[in-house]
Coordinates of C-alpha atoms and ligand atoms in Angstrom, one line a residue:
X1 CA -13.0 18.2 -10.4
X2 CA -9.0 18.0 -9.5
X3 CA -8.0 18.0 -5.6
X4 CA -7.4 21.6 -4.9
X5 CA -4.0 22.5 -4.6
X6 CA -2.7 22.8 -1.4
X7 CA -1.3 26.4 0.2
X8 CA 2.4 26.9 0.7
X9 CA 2.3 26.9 4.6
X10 CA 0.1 23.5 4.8
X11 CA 1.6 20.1 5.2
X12 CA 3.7 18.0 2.9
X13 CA 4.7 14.0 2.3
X14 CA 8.8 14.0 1.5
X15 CA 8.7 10.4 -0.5
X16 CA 12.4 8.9 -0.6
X17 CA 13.4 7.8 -4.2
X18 CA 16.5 6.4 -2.9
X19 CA 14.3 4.5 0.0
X20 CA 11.8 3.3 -2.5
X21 CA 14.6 1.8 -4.6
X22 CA 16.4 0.4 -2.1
X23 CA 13.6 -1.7 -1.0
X24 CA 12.8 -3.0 -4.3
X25 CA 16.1 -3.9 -4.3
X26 CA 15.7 -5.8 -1.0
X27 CA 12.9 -7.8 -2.5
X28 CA 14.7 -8.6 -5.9
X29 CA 16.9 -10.0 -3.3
X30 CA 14.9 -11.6 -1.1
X31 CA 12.9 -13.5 -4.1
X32 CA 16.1 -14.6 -5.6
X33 CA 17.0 -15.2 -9.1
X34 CA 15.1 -16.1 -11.5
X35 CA 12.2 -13.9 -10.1
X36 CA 10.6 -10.6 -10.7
X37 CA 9.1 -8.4 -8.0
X38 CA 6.1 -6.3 -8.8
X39 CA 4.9 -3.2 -6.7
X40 CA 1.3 -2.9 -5.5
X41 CA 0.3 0.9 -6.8
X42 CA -3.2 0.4 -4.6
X43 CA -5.1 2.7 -2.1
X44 CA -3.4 5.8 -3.9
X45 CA 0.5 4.0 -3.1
X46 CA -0.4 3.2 0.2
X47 CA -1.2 7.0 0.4
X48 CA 2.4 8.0 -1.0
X49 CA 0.8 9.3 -3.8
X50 CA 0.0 7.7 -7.3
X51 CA 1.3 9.8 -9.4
X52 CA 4.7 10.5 -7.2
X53 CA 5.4 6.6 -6.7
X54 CA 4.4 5.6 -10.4
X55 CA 7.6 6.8 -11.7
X56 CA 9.9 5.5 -9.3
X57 CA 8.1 1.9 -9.3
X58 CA 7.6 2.2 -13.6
X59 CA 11.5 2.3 -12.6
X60 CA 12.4 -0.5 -10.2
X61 CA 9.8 -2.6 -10.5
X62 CA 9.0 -6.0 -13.3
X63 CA 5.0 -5.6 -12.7
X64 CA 2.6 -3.0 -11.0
X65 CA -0.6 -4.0 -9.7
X66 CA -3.5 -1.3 -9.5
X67 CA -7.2 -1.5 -8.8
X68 CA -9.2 0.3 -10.8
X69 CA -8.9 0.1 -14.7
X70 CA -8.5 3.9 -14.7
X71 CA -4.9 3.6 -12.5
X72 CA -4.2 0.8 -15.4
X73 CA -4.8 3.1 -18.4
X74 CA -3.3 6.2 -16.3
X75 CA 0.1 4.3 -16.5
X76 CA -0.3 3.7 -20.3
X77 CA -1.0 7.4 -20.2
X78 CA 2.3 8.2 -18.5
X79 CA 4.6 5.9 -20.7
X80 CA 3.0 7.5 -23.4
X81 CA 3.8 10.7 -22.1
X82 CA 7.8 10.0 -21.3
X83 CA 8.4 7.8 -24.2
X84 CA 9.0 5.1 -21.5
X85 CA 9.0 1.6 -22.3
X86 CA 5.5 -0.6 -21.8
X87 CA 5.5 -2.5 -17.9
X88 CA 3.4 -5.4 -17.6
X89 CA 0.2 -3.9 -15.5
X90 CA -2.3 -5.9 -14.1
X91 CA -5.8 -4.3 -12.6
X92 CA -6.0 -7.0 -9.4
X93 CA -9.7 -5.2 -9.0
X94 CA -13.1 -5.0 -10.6
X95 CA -13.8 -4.3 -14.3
X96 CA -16.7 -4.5 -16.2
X97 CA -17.1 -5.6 -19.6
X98 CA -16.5 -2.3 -21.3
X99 CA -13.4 -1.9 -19.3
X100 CA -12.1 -5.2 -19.9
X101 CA -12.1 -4.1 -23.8
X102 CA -10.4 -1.1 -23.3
X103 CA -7.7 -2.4 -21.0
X104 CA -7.2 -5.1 -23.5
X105 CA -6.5 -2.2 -26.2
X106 CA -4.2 -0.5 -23.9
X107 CA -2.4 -3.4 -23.6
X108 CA -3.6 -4.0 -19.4
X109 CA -3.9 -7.2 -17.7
X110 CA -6.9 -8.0 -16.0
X111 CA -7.8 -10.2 -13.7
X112 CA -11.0 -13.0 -13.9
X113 CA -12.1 -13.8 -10.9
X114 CA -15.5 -15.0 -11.7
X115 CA -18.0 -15.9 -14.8
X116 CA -18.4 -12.4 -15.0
X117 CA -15.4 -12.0 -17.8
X118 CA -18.3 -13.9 -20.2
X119 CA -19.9 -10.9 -20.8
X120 CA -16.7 -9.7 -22.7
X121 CA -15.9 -12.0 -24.9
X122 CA -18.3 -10.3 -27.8
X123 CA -17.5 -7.1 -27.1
X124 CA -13.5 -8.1 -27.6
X125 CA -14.6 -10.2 -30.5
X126 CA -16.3 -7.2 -32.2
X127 CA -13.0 -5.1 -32.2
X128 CA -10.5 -8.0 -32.9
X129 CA -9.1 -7.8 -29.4
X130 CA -7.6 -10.2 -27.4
X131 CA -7.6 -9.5 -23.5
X132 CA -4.4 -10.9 -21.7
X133 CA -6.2 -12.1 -18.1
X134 CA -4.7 -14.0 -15.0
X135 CA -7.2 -16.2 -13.2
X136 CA -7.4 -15.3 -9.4
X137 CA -7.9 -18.6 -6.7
X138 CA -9.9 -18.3 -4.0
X139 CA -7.7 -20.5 -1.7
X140 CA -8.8 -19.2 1.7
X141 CA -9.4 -15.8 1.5
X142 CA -13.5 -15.8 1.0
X143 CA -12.4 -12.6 -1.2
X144 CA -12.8 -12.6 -5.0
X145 CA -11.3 -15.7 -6.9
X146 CA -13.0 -19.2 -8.4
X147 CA -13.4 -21.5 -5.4
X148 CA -12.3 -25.0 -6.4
X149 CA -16.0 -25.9 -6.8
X150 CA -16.4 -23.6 -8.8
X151 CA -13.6 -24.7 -11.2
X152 CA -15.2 -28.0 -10.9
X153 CA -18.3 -27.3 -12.3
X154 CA -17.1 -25.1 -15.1
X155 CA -16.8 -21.8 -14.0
X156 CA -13.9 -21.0 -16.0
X157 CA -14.4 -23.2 -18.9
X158 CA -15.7 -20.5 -20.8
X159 CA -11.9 -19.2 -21.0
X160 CA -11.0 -22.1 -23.0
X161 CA -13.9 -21.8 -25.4
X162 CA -12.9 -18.1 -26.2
X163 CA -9.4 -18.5 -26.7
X164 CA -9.6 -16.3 -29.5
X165 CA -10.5 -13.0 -27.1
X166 CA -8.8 -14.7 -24.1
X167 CA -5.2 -15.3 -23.3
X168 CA -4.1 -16.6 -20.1
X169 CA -1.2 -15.4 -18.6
X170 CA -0.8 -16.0 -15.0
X171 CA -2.8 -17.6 -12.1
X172 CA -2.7 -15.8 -8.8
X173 CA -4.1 -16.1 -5.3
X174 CA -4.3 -14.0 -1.9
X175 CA -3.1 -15.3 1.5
X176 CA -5.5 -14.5 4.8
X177 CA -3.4 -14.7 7.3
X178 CA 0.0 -14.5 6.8
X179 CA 1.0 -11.2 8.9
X180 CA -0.7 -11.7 12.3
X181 CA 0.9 -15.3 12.9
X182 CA 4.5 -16.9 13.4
X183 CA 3.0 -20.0 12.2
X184 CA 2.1 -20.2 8.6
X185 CA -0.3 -23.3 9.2
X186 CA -3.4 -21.7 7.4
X187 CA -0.6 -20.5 4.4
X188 CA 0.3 -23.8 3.5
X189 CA -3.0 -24.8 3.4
X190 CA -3.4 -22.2 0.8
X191 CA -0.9 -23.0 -1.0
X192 CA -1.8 -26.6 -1.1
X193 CA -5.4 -26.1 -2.5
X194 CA -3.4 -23.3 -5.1
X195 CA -1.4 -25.9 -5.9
X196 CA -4.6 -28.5 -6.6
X197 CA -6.5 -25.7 -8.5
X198 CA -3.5 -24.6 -10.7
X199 CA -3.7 -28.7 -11.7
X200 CA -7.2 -28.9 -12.3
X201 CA -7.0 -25.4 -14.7
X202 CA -4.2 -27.2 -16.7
X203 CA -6.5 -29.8 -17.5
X204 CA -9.8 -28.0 -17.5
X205 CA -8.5 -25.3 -20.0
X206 CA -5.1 -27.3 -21.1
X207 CA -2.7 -24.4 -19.9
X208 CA 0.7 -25.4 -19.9
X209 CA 2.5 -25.9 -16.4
X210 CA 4.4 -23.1 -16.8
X211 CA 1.8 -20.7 -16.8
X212 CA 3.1 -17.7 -14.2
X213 CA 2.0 -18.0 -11.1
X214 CA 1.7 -15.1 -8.5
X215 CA 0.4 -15.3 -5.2
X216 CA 2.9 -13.7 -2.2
X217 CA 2.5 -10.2 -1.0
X218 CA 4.9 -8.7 1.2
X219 CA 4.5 -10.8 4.2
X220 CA 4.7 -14.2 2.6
X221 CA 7.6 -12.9 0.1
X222 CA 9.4 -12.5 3.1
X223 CA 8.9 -15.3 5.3
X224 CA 7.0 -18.3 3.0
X225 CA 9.9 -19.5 0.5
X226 CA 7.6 -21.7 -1.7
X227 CA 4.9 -18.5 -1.9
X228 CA 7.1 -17.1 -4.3
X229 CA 6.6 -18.7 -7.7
X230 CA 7.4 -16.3 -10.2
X231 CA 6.7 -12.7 -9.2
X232 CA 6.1 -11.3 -5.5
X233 CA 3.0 -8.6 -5.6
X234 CA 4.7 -6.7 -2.8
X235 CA 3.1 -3.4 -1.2
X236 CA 3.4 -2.4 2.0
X237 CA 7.1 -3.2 1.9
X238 CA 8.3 -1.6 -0.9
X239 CA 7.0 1.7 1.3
X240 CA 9.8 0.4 3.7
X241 CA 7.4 -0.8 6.3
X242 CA 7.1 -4.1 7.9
X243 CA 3.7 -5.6 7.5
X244 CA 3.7 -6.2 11.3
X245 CA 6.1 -7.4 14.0
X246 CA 5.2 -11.4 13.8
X247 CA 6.3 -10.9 10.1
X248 CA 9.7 -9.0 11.0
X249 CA 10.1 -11.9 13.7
X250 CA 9.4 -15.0 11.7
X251 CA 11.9 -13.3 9.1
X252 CA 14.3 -13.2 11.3
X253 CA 14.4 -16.7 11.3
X254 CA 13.6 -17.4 8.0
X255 CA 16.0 -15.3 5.8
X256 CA 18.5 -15.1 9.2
X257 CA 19.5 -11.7 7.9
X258 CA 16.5 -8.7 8.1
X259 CA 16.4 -6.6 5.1
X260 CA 17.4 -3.1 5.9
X261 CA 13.7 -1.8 4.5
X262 CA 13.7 1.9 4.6
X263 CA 10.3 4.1 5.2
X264 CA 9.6 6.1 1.6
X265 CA 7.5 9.0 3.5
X266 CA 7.9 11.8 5.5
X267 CA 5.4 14.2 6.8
X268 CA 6.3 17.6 8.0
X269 CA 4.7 20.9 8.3
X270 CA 5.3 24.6 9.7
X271 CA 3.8 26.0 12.9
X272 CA 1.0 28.3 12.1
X273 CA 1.1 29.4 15.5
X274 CA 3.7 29.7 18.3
X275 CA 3.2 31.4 21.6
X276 CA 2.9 30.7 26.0
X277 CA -0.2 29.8 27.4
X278 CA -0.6 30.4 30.9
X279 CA -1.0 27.8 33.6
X280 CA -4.7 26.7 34.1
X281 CA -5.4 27.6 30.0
X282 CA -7.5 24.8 28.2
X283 CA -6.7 23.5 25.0
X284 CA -8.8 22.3 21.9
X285 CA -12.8 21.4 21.5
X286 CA -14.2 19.5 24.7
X287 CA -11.1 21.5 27.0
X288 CA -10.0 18.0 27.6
X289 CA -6.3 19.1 28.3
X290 CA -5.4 21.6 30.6
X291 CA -2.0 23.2 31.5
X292 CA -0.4 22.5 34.7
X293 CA 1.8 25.3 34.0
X294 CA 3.0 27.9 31.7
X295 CA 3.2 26.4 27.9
X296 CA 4.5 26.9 24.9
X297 CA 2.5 25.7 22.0
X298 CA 3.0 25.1 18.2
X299 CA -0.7 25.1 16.3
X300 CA -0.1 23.0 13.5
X301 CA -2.7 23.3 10.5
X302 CA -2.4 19.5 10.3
X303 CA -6.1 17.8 11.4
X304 CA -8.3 14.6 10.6
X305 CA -8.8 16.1 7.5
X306 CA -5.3 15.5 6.3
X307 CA -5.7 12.1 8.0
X308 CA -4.1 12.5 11.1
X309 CA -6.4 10.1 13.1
X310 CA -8.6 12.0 15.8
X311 CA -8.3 8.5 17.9
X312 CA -4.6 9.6 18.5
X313 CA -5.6 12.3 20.9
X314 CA -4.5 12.2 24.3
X315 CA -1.8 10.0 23.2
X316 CA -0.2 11.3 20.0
X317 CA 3.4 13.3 20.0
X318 CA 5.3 15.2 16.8
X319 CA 9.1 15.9 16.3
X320 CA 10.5 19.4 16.6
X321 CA 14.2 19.7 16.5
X322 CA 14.5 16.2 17.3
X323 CA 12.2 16.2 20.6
X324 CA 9.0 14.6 21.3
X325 CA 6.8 16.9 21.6
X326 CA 3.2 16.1 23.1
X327 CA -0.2 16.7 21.1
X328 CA -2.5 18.3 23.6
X329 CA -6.0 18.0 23.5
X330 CA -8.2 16.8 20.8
X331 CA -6.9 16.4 17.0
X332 CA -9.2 18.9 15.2
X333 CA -10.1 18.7 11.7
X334 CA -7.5 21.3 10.3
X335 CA -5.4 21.6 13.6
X336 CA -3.2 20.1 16.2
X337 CA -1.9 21.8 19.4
X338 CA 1.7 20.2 20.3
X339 CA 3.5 21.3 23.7
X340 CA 6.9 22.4 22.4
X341 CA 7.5 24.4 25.7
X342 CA 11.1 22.4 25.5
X343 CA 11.8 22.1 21.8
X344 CA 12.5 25.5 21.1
X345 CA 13.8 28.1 22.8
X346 CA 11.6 30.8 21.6
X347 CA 8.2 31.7 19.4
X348 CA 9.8 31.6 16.0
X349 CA 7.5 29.0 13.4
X350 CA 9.1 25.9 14.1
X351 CA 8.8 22.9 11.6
X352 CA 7.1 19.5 12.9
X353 CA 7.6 16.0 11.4
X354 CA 4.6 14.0 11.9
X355 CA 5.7 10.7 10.5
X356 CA 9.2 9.6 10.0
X357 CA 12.6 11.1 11.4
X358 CA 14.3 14.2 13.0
X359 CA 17.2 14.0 14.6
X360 CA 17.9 10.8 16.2
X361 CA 13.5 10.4 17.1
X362 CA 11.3 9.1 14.6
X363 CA 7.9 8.3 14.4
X364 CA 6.7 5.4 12.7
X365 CA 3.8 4.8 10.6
X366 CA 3.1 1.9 12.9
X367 CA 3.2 3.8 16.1
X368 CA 1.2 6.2 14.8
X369 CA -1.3 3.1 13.9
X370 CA -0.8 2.0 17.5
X371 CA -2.2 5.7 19.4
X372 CA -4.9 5.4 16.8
X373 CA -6.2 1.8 17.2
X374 CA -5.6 0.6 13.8
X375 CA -2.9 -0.3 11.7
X376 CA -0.2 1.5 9.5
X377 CA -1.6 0.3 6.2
X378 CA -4.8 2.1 7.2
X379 CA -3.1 5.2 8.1
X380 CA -0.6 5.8 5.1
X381 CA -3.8 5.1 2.9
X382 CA -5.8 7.7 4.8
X383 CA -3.5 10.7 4.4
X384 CA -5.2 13.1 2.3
X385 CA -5.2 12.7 -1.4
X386 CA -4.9 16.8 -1.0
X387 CA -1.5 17.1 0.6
X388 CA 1.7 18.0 -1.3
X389 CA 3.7 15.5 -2.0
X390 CA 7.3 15.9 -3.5
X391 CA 10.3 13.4 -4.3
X392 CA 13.5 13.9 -3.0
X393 CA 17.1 12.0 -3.8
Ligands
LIG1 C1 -2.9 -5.5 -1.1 C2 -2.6 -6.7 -2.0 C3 -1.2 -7.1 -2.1 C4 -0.1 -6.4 -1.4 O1 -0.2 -6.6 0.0 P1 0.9 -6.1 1.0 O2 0.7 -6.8 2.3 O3 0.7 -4.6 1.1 O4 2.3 -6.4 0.4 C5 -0.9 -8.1 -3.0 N1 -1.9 -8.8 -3.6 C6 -3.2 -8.4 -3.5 C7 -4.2 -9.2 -4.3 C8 -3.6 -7.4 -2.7 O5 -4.9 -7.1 -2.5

């Protein structure tokens, strides 16, 4: 069943085309010549929006990276559709044998990441198809990928025996730590261990050196040089947000100049309500706020739901007219209750940004992370499939 359209007074995500190009073009220039940059289309577009983003990263971008083998076939889908040229898409996820075979018709990378990709070969052999698949490392991560043991005892042999249904086209791995640290120490030894499998598959299944390699996401783009082999699989970034302060620090001192990287989303909405309160009046479940004096609130039908996170309560403010404006009381499901006694100067609806700017106050993704315990990743990804979401210049 399709996700119900939303009604013309709920909330919306503005997404920034300009913004969204303008960091790709930050990364083309961070990775350097020589280089291409792909865009990580995962976790809905970081919660931008799947189908919003895809045009504008089918666009700017050399490769995009999805999940699911569905997202991969949806973008085959959409060239089709606007007579667009074919991008090189890779499915960095799961896919089962069935899936493998119909990727590899679409003309979709996908990723082996275990014997599993056996199970293919006859199916791929029975339609005359050849699947195009990049070997994923586990280097450190513990996350999908052949460990070198693995490779050492023939795990991914089986690719070289069935060259006729497999071609190998890149070898990638994942960093673990490279966004919570200044030091890279546990990166390099990543890359080191990369750099002893990638030797071992060369002989093993007599690839040729310059197989492409992939391995940096945003933060190591950014602030590990030798990470960057031939494309960057950037996310978070190309959304215009840092993947955390130890990575804006570190490249500082790396690149000595800090790409200007510009958030993509916005997230306003209408009052549904404005009017005074008197002094001594509770607000939301639990009456966990009450007003010291006469106050003016906005209701804004904006609640966990849409994935405004109900840890922010008690801490939590929105923009109106450029003012911080406090949330009061508990985040409800469909519902918040700001304090915009000073933001307006009477009980006309007012509009409320809830991420991003107004005026010269913004409200970061990040901060927004910070009220509600988490991080930004998890908080773009959370807003709700549901809301609208339009592209503006
Ligand atoms: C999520 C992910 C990325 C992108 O990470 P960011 O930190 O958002 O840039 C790249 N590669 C893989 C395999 C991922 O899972």
């Amino acid at each position: 069943m399709p996700v119900p359209a939303p009604g013309e007074l709920s909330s919306r995500l503005e997404l920034s085309a300009s913004a969204f190009r303008a960091n790709v073009a930050a990364f083309r220039a961070v990775a350097g010549p020589g280089r291409q940059v792909g865009a990580v289309l995962k976790g809905n577009a970081y919660g931008h929006g799947f189908s919003e983003v895809l045009p504008l990263a089918h666009a700017a971008a050399d490769w995009l990276y999805v999940i699911t083998p569905g997202e991969g076939l949806a973008i085959r889908a959409f060239e089709a559709a606007q007579g667009a040229a074919r991008r090189a898409v890779l499915v960095i996820g799961a896919a089962s044998a069935s899936e493998v075979v119909a990727l590899a018709a679409a003309g979709v990378d996908v990723v082996v990441a275990d014997r599993s990709f056996e199970a293919a070969a006859p199916l791929l052999r029975a339609k005359g198809l050849r699947a195009s698949v990049h070997l994923h490392l586990d280097t450190g991560l513990g996350r999908e990928g052949f460990t070198a043991a693995q490779l050492d005892q023939g795990d991914a042999d089986g690719l070289a025996a069935a060259r006729d249904v497999f071609e190998v086209k890149g070898v990638l791995s994942h960093f673990a730590n490279t966004e919570d640290v200044t030091e890279q120490s546990y990166a390099v030894t990543q890359l080191e261990a990369f750099e002893r499998s990638f030797k071992v598959l060369q002989r093993r299944l007599s690839i040729p050196p310059s197989t492409p390699r992939h391995f940096a996401a945003s933060a190591a783009a950014l602030v590990l040089p030798p990470s960057r082999f031939d494309v960057v699989r950037v996310g978070i970034s190309l959304y215009g947000l840092w993947p955390s302060t130890e990575t804006r620090l570190s490249a500082k001192v790396v690149l000595g100049e800090l790409p200007a990287l510009q958030p993509v989303l916005a997230w306003r909405c209408q009052s549904q309500v404005v009017k005074w309160v008197p002094a001594g009046s509770f607000i939301g479940y639990g009456c966990t706020w009450r007003c010291g004096a006469d106050t003016r609130v906005a209701v804004l039908p904006v609640g966990y739901w849409d994935g405004y996170p109900r840890l922010a309560s008690g801490k939590a403010h929105v923009l109106v007219n450029g003012r911080r404006c406090p949330v009061l009381g508990r985040v409800m499901m469909n519902h918040l209750i700001v304090d915009v006694t000073h933001a307006v100067a009477d009980e006309a609806p007012v509009t409320a940004t809830l991420l991003g700017r107004d005026g010269d106050e913004s409200i970061t993704a990040e901060l927004l992370a910070s009220w509600a315990q988490t991080i930004h990743y998890e908080v773009v990804t959370r807003l709700g499939p549901h809301l609208a979401r339009r592209v503006v210049e």
